[in-house]
Short mmCIF file of C-alpha atoms and ligand atoms in Angstrom, two decimals:
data_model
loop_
_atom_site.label_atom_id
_atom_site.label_comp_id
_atom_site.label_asym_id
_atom_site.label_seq_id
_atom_site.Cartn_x
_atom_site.Cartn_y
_atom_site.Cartn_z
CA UNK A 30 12.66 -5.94 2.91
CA UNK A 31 9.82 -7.93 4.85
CA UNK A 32 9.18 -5.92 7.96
CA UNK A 33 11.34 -7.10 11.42
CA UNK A 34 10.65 -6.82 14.56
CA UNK A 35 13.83 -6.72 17.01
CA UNK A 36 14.93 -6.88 20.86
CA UNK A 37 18.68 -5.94 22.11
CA UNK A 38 20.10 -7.22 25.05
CA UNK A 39 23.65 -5.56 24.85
CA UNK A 40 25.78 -4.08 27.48
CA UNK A 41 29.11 -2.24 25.87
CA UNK A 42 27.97 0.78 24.91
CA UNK A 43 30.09 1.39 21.83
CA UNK A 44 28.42 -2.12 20.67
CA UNK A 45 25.34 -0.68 21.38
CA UNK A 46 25.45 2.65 19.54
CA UNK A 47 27.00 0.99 16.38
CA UNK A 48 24.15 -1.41 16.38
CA UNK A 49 21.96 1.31 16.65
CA UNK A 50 23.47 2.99 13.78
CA UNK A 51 23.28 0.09 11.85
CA UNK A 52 19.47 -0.80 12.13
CA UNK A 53 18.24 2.82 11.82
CA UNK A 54 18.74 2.69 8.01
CA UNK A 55 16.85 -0.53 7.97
CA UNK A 56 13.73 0.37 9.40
CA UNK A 57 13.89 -2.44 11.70
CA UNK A 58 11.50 -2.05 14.19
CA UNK A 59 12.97 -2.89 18.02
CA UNK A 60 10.21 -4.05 20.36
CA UNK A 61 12.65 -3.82 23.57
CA UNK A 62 16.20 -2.63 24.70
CA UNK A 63 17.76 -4.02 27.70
CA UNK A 64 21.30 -3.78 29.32
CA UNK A 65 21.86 -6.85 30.19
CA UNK A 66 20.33 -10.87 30.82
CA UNK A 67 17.62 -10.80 33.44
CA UNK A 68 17.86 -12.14 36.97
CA UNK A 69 14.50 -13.37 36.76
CA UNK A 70 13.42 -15.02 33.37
CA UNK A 71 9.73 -15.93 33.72
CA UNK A 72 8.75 -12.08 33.59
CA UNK A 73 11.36 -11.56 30.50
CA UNK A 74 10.25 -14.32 28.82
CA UNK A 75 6.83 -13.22 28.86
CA UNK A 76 7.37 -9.77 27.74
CA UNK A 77 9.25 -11.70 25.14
CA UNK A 78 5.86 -13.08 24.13
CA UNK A 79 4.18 -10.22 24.52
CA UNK A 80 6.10 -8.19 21.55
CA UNK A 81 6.64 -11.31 19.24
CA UNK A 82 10.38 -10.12 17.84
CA UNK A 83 11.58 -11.62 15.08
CA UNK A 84 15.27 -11.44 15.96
CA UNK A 85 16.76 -10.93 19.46
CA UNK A 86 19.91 -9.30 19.54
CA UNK A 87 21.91 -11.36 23.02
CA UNK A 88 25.58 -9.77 23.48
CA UNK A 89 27.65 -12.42 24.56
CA UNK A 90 31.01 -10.98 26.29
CA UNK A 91 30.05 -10.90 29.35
CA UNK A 92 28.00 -14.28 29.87
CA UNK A 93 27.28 -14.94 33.35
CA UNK A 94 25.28 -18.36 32.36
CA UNK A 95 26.31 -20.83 29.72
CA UNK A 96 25.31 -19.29 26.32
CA UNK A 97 23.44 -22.90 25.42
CA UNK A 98 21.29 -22.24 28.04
CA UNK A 99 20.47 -18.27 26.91
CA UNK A 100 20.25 -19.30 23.48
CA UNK A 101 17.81 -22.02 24.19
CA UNK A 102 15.60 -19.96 26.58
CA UNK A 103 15.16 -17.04 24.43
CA UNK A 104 14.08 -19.60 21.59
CA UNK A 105 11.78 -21.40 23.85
CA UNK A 106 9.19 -18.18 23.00
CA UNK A 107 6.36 -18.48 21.19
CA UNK A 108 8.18 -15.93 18.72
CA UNK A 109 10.53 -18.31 18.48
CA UNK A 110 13.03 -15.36 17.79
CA UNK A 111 16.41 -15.74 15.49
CA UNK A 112 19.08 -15.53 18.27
CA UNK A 113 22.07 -13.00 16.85
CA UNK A 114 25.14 -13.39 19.18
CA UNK A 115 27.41 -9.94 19.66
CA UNK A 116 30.81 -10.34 21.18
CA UNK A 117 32.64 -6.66 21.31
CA UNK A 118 36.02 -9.02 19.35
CA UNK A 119 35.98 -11.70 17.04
CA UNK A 120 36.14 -14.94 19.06
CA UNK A 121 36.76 -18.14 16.75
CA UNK A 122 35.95 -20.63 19.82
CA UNK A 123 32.89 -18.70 20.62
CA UNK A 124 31.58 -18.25 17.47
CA UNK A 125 31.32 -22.05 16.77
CA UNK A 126 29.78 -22.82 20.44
CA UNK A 127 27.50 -19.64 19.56
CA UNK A 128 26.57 -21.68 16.06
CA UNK A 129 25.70 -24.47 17.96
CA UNK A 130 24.42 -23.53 20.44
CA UNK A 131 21.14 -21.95 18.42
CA UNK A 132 22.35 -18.90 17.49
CA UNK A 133 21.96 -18.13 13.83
CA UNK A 134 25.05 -15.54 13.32
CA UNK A 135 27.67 -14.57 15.50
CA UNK A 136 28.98 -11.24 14.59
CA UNK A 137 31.51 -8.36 16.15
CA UNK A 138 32.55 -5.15 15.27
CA UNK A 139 31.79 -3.50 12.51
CA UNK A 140 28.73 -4.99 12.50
CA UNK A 141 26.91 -2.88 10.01
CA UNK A 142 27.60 -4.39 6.90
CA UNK A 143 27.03 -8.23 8.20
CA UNK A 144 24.29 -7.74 10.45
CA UNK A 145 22.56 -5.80 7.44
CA UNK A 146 23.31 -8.97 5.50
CA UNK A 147 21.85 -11.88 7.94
CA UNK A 148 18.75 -9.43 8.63
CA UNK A 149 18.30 -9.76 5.09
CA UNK A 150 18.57 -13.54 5.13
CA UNK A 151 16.39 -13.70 7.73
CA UNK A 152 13.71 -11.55 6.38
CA UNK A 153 13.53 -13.45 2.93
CA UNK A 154 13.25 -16.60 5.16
CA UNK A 155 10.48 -14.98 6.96
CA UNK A 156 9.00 -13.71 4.16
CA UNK A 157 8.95 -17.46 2.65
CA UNK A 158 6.95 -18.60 5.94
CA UNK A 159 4.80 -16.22 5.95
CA UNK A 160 3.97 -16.69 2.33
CA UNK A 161 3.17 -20.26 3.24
CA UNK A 162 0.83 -19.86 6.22
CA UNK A 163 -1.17 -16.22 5.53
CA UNK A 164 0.49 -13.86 7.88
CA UNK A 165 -2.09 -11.76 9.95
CA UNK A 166 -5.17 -10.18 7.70
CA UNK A 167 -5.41 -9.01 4.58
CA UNK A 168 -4.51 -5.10 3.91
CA UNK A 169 -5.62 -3.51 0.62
CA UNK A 170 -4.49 -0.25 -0.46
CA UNK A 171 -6.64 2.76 -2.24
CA UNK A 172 -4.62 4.42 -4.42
CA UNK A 173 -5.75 7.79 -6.57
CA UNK A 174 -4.84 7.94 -10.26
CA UNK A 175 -4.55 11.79 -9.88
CA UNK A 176 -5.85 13.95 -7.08
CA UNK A 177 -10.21 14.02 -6.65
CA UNK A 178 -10.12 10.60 -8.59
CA UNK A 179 -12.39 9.64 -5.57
CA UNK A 180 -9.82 7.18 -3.69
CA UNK A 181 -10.35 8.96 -0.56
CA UNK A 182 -13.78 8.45 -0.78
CA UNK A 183 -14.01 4.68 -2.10
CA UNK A 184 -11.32 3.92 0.83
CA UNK A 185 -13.79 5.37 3.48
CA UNK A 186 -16.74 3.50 2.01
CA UNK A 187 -15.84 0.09 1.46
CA UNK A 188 -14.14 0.32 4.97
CA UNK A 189 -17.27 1.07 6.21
CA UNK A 190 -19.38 -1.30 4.05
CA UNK A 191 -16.65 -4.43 4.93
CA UNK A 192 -17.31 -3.78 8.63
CA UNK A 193 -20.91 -4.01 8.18
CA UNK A 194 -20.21 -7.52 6.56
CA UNK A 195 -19.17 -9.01 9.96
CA UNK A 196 -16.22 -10.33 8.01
CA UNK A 197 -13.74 -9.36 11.20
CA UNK A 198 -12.08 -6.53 12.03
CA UNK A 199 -11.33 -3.60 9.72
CA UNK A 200 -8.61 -0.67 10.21
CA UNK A 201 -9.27 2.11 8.08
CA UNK A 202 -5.66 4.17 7.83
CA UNK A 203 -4.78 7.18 6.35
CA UNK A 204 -1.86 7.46 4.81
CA UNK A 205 -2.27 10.52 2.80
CA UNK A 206 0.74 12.66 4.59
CA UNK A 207 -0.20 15.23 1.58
CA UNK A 208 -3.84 16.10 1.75
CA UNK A 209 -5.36 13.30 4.44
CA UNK A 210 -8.78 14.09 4.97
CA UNK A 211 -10.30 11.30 6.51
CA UNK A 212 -10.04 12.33 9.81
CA UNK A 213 -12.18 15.07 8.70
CA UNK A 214 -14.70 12.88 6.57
CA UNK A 215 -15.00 10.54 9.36
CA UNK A 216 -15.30 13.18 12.05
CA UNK A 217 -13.19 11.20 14.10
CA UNK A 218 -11.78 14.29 16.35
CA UNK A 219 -8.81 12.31 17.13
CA UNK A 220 -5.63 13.88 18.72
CA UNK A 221 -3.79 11.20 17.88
CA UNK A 222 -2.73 10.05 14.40
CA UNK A 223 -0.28 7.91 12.02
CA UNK A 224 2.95 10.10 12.83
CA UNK A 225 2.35 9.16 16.78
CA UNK A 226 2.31 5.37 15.72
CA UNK A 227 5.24 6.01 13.66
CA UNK A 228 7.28 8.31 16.74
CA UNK A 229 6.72 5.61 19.26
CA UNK A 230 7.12 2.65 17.31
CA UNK A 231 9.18 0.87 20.37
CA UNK A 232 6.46 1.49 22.64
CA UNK A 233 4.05 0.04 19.66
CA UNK A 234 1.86 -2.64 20.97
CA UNK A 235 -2.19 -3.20 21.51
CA UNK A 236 -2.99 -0.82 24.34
CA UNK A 237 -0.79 1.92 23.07
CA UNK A 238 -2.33 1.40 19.73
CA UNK A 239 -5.88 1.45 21.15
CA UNK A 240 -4.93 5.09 22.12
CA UNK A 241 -4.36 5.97 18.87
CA UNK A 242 -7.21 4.92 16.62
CA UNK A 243 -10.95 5.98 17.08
CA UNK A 244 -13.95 4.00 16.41
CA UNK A 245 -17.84 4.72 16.22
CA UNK A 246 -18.53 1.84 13.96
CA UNK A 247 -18.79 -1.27 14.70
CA UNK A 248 -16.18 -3.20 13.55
CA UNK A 249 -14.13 -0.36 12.44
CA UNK A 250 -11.34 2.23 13.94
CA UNK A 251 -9.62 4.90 12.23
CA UNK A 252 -6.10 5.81 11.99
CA UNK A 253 -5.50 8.96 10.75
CA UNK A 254 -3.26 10.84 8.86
CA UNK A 255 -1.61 13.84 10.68
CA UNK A 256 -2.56 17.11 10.45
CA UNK A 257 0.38 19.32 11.54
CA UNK A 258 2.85 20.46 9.32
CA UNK A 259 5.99 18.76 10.82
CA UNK A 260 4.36 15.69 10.70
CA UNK A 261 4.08 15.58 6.97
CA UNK A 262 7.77 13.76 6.30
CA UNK A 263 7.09 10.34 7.91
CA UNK A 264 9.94 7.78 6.91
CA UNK A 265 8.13 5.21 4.54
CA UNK A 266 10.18 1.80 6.81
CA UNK A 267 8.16 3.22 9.73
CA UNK A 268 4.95 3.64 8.06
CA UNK A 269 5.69 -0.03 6.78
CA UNK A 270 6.16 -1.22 10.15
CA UNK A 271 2.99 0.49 11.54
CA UNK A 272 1.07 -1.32 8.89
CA UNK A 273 2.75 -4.39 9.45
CA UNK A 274 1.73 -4.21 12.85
CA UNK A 275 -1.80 -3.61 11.89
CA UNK A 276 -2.28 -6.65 9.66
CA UNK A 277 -1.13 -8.45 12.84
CA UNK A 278 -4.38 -6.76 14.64
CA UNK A 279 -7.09 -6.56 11.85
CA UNK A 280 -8.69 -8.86 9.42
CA UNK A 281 -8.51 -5.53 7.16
CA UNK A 282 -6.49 -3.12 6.76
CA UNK A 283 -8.02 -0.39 4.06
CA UNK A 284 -5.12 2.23 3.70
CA UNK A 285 -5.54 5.56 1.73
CA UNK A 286 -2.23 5.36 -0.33
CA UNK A 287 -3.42 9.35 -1.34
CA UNK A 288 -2.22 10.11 -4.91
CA UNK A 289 0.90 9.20 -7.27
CA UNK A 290 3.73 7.13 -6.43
CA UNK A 291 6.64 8.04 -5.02
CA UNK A 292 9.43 6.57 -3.82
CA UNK A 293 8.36 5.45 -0.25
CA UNK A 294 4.70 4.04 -1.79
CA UNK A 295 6.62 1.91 -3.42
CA UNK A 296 8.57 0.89 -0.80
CA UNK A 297 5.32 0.14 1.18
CA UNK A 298 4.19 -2.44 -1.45
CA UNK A 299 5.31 -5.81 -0.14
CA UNK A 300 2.86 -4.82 2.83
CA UNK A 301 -0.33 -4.40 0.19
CA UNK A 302 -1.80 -7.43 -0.82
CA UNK A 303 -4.02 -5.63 -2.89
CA UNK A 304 -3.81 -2.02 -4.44
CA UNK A 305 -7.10 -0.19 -6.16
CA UNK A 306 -6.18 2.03 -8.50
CA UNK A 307 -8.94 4.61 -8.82
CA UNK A 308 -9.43 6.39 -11.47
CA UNK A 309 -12.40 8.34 -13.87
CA UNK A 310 -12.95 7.74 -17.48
CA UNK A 311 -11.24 11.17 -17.93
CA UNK A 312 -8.38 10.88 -20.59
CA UNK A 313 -5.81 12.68 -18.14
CA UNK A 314 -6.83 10.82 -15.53
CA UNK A 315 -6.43 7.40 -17.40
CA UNK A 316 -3.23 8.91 -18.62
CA UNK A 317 -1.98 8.89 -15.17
CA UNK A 318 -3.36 5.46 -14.46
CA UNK A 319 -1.52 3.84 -17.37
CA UNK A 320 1.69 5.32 -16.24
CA UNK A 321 1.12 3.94 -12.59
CA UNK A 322 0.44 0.48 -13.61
CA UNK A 323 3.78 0.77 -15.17
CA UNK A 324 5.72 2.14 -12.36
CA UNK A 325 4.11 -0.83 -9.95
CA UNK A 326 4.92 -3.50 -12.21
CA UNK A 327 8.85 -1.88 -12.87
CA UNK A 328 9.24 -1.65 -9.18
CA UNK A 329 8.31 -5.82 -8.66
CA UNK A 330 4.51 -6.03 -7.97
CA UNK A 331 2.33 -8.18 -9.47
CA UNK A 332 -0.47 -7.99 -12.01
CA UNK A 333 -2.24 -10.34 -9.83
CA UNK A 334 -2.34 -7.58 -6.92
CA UNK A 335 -3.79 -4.68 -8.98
CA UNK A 336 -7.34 -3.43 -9.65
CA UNK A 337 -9.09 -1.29 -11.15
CA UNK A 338 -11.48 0.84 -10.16
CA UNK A 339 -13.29 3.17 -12.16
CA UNK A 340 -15.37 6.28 -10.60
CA UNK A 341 -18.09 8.53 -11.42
CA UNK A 342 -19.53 6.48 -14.23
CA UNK A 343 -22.31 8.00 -16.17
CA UNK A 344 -24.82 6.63 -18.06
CA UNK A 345 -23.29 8.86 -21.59
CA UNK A 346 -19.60 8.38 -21.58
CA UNK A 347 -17.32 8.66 -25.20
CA UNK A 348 -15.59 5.44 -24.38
CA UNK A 349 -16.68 1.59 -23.24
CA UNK A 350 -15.33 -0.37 -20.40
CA UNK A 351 -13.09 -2.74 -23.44
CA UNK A 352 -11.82 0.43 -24.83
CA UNK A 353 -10.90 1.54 -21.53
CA UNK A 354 -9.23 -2.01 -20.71
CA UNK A 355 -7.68 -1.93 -23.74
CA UNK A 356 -6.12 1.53 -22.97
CA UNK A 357 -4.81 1.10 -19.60
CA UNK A 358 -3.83 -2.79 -19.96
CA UNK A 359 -5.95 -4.09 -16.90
CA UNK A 360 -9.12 -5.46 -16.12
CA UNK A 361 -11.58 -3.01 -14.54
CA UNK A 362 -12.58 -4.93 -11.28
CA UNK A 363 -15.37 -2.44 -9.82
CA UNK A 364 -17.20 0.64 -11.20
CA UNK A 365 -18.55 3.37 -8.74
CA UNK A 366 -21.07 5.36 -10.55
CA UNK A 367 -21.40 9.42 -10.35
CA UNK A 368 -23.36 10.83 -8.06
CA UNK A 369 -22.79 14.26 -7.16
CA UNK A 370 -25.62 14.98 -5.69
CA UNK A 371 -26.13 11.64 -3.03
CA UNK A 372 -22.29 13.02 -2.07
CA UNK A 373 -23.39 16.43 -1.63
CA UNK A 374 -26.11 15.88 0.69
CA UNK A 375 -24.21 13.00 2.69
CA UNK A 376 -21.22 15.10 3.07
CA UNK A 377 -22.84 18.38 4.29
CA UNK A 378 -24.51 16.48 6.68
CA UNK A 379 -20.89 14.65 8.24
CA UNK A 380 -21.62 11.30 7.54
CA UNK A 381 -21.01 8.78 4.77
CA UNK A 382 -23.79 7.89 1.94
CA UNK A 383 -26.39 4.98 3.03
CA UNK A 384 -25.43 2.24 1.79
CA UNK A 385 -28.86 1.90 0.69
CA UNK A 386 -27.90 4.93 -1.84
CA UNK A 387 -26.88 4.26 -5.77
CA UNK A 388 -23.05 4.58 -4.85
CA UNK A 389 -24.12 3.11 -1.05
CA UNK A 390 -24.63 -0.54 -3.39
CA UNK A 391 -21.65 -0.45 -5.56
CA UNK A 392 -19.43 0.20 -2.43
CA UNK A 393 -21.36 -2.53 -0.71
CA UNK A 394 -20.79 -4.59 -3.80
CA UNK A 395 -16.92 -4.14 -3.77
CA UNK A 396 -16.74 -4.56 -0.18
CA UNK A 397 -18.49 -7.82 -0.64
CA UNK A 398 -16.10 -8.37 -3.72
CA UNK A 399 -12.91 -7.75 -1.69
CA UNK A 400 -14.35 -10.26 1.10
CA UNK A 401 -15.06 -12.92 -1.00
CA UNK A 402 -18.42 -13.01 -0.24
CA UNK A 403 -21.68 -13.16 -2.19
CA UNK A 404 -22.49 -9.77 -4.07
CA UNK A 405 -25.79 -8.29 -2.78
CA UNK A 406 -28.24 -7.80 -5.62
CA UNK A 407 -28.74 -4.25 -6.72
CA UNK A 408 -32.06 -3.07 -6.58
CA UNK A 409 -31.80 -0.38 -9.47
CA UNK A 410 -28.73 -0.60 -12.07
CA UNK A 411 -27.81 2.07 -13.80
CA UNK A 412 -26.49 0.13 -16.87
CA UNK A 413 -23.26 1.72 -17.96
CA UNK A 414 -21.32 1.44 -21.14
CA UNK A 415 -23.94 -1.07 -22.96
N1 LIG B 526 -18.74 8.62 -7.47
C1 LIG B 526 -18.71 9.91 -7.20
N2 LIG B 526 -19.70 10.74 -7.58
C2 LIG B 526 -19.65 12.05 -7.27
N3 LIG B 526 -18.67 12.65 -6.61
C3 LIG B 526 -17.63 11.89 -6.22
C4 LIG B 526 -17.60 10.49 -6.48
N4 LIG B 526 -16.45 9.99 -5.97
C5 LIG B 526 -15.79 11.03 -5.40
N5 LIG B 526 -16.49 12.17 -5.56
C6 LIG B 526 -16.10 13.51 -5.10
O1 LIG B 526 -14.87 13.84 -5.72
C7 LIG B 526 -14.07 14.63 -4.85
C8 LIG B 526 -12.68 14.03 -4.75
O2 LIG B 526 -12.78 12.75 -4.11
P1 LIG B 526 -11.62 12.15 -3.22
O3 LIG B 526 -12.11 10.87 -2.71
O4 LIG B 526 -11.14 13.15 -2.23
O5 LIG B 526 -10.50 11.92 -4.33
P2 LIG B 526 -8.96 11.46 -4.18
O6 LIG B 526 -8.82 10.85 -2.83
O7 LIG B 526 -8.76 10.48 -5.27
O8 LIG B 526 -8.14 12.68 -4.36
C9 LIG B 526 -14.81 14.69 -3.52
O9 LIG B 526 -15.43 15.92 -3.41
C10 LIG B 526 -15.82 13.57 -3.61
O10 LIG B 526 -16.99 13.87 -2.89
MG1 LIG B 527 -7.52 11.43 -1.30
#
C-alpha cells in the first residue's frame, strides 16, 4: 500500500485503542495524536502543515463546534488531509451531515475492517496523484545478486559521485539490517541509525531527522544501518515509511537493499523507482540474479524499473555481455570493472576510490547515467567483452 501519513484527534478511549489496533498492522505512519479539538486553531493548523498528513482522523461525538466548520478547517491545510469522521455508535443523521460536510468516511465501532478498507481507497487515490505530478525525488535501490557482488560498494560510490554532480540532494541509506557496513565504509561514527528513524517514527520530521544522518560531503548524508543486535528485526511498513519520508527530503535517495529478497524487500518496492541489481559474470552469481528478476517481476514490479549492473569486469572473461543478456533476460545498463587493487589501497586508507580512478569513472559514469545527465568521457577504457 502507498505509504500514509496520519493525525488522530479522538477522545473515548476505547475508540482510541481500537483505532490504534487497527492501524498498527498497516504501517500507517501517525504524524500527531491529540485528545481532543483545539481551543486555539492557528497554532494547530500550522502544526497541521508542518507534518503534511494524509488523513486526519476527527472523532465526532462530542462536537463542541458545528462539524462543517471542523471539517472545513482541517481541509483548509496545505495537506489538504482526507477528513475520517469517528462517532463511538453508528449515527445515520450524522453520517450524512459528516458526508457532506467534507468528510470522506464516517465510520464507528469496529472500525478495523472499514477503516482498513477506505485507507486503502485513499492510498490508491494517492498513489494515482502522485503518479501524475512526481512525488518528492527519485530513490533508487542497490540490490546484491548474492553476498560480495559489490552492491555495497556501487551504492556508496555513485552516492558519492551523484552528489558531486550538483544534481540536488542525495541520502545515502543503509538498509542492510544483515551485514550493513556502510557506516563503517563511510566512517560516519554515527550513534544514530535507521532503527532510531524507524522507533520514533511519530516524532519523524526535519530536525529530528537531521539528528540522525551524518554528512562530510557535500551534498550527501548518511543513514545508517544499525549495528546492535536487537535492532536487526525492523518491520519492513516502517522502513517504507522512513524512506517515504526521505524522498520527501532528497532529490536522491540511494538505499543499500543488502542481498536476496525477502519478504519485506518486496514489500518496500512501490517506494524504489529504480532497483540495480548487481551482480559478477560468475555463473552462481548470475544464477541468483536470474532468479531475482523473477521474484521482482512475480511480486508486481516492472521491467521498466530494473537494471543491471555487472561488477568486476575483466578484460578475459568466458562469456560476452549478449550471452550474458541472453542468460539473465535483461539489458545490462552499467559495467563496473575489477579492480582489486584501486579497492585495496582506497579502503585501507578509509576513504572511497578517486573518482579519477578506473572504477572512480565508471561510477561517475552511472551516477551521471542515473541523473540523466551527459556521461563524462573516459580517459582510458578498458574494452571489455569485444
Ligand atoms: N569492482 C570491484 N573490483 C574489485 N573489488 C571489488 C569490486 N566491487 C566490489 N569489490 C569488493 O568486493 C567485496 C564485496 O563488496 P560489497 O560491496 O560488500 O558486496 P555486496 O554488498 O554485494 O555484498 C568488497 O571487499 C569490495 O571491496
Ligand atoms: Mg552489501
Amino acid at each position: 500500500m502507498y505509504p500514509l501519513t496520519a493525525g488522530l484527534i479522538v477522545e473515548s478511549k476505547e475508540l482510541w485503542e481500537e483505532l490504534k489496533a487497527a492501524l498498527e498492522p498497516l504501517g500507517i505512519r501517525l504524524v500527531f495524536e491529540s485528545p481532543q479539538l483545539p481551543e486555539a486553531w492557528m497554532p494547530f493548523l500550522e502544526r497541521i502543515d508542518r507534518v503534511q498528513p494524509d488523513v486526519i482522523l476527527v472523532e465526532v461525538t462530542r462536537l463542541k463546534e458545528p462539524l462543517e466548520a471542523v471539517v472545513k478547517r482541517l481541509r483548509s491545510t496545505s495537506a489538504q488531509p482526507a477528513v475520517f469522521a469517528l462517532h463511538n455508535s453508528a449515527q445515520p443523521d450524522l453520517i450524512l451531515s459528516a458526508l457532506r460536510a467534507g468528510a470522506s468516511e464516517f465510520l464507528y465501532p469496529p472500525v478495523a475492517e472499514p477503516l482498513k478498507q477506505a485507507l486503502e481507497r485513499l492510498a490508491e487515490a494517492r498513489q494515482k496523484a502522485g503518479e501524475k505530478v512526481p512525488w518528492g525525488g527519485k530513490t533508487i535501490g542497490f540490490l546484491s545478486a548474492k553476498g560480495g557482488c559489490g552492491a555495497t560498494t556501487i551504492a556508496c560510490h555513485v552516492a558519492k559521485a551523484l552528489a558531486g554532480l550538483n544534481a540536488g540532494k542525495v541520502l545515502l541509506a543503509d538498509i542492510d539490517l544483515q551485514a550493513g557496513i556502510i557506516g563503517f565504509l563511510l566512517k560516519t561514527n554515527s550513534d544514530y541509525s535507521l532503527a532510531d528513524a524507524v522507533n520514533n517514527l511519530q516524532r519523524l520530521d526535519l530536525s529530528y531527522w537531521r539528528g540522525l544522518v551524518s554528512n562530510g560531503t557535500p551534498n550527501l548524508e548518511v543513514l545508517t544501518a544499525p549495528t546492535a543486535p536487537a535492532a536487526k528485526q525492523l518491520p519492513s511498513g516502517h522502513v517504507k515509511q522512513v524512506l517515504a519520508f526521505a524522498r520527501s527530503h532528497y532529490d536522491w535517495s540511494v538505499i543499500d537493499m543488502g542481498r536476496n529478497v525477502r519478504a519485506g524487500t518486496l514489500s518496500l518496492l512501490d517506494v524504489i523507482d529504480e532497483t540495480y541489481l548487481v551482480t559478477t559474470s560468475e555463473v552462481p552469481a548470475l544464477h541468483q540474479a536470474k532468479q531475482i528478476i523473477q521474484i521482482l517481476l512475480d511480486a508486481g514490479y516492472s521491467r521498466s524499473q530494473l537494471r543491471l549492473v555487472l561488477n568486476r569486469t575483466t578484460r578475459r572473461t568466458d562469456v560476452t555481455i549478449n550471452e550474458l543478456e541472453t542468460i539473465i533476460g535483461i539489458p545490462v545498463h552499467a559495467t563496473i570493472v575489477n579492480d582489486f587493487e584501486t579497492f585495496y589501497q582506497a579502503f585501507s586508507e578509509g576513504r572511497l576510490v578517486d573518482s579519477s580512478s578506473v572504477p572512480g569513472q565508471d561510477f561517475a559514469r552511472l551516477a551521471a547515467k542515473i541523473a540523466g545527465v551527459t556521461e563524462p568521457v573516459r580517459k582510458k577504457r578498458f574494452s571489455l567483452f569485444g
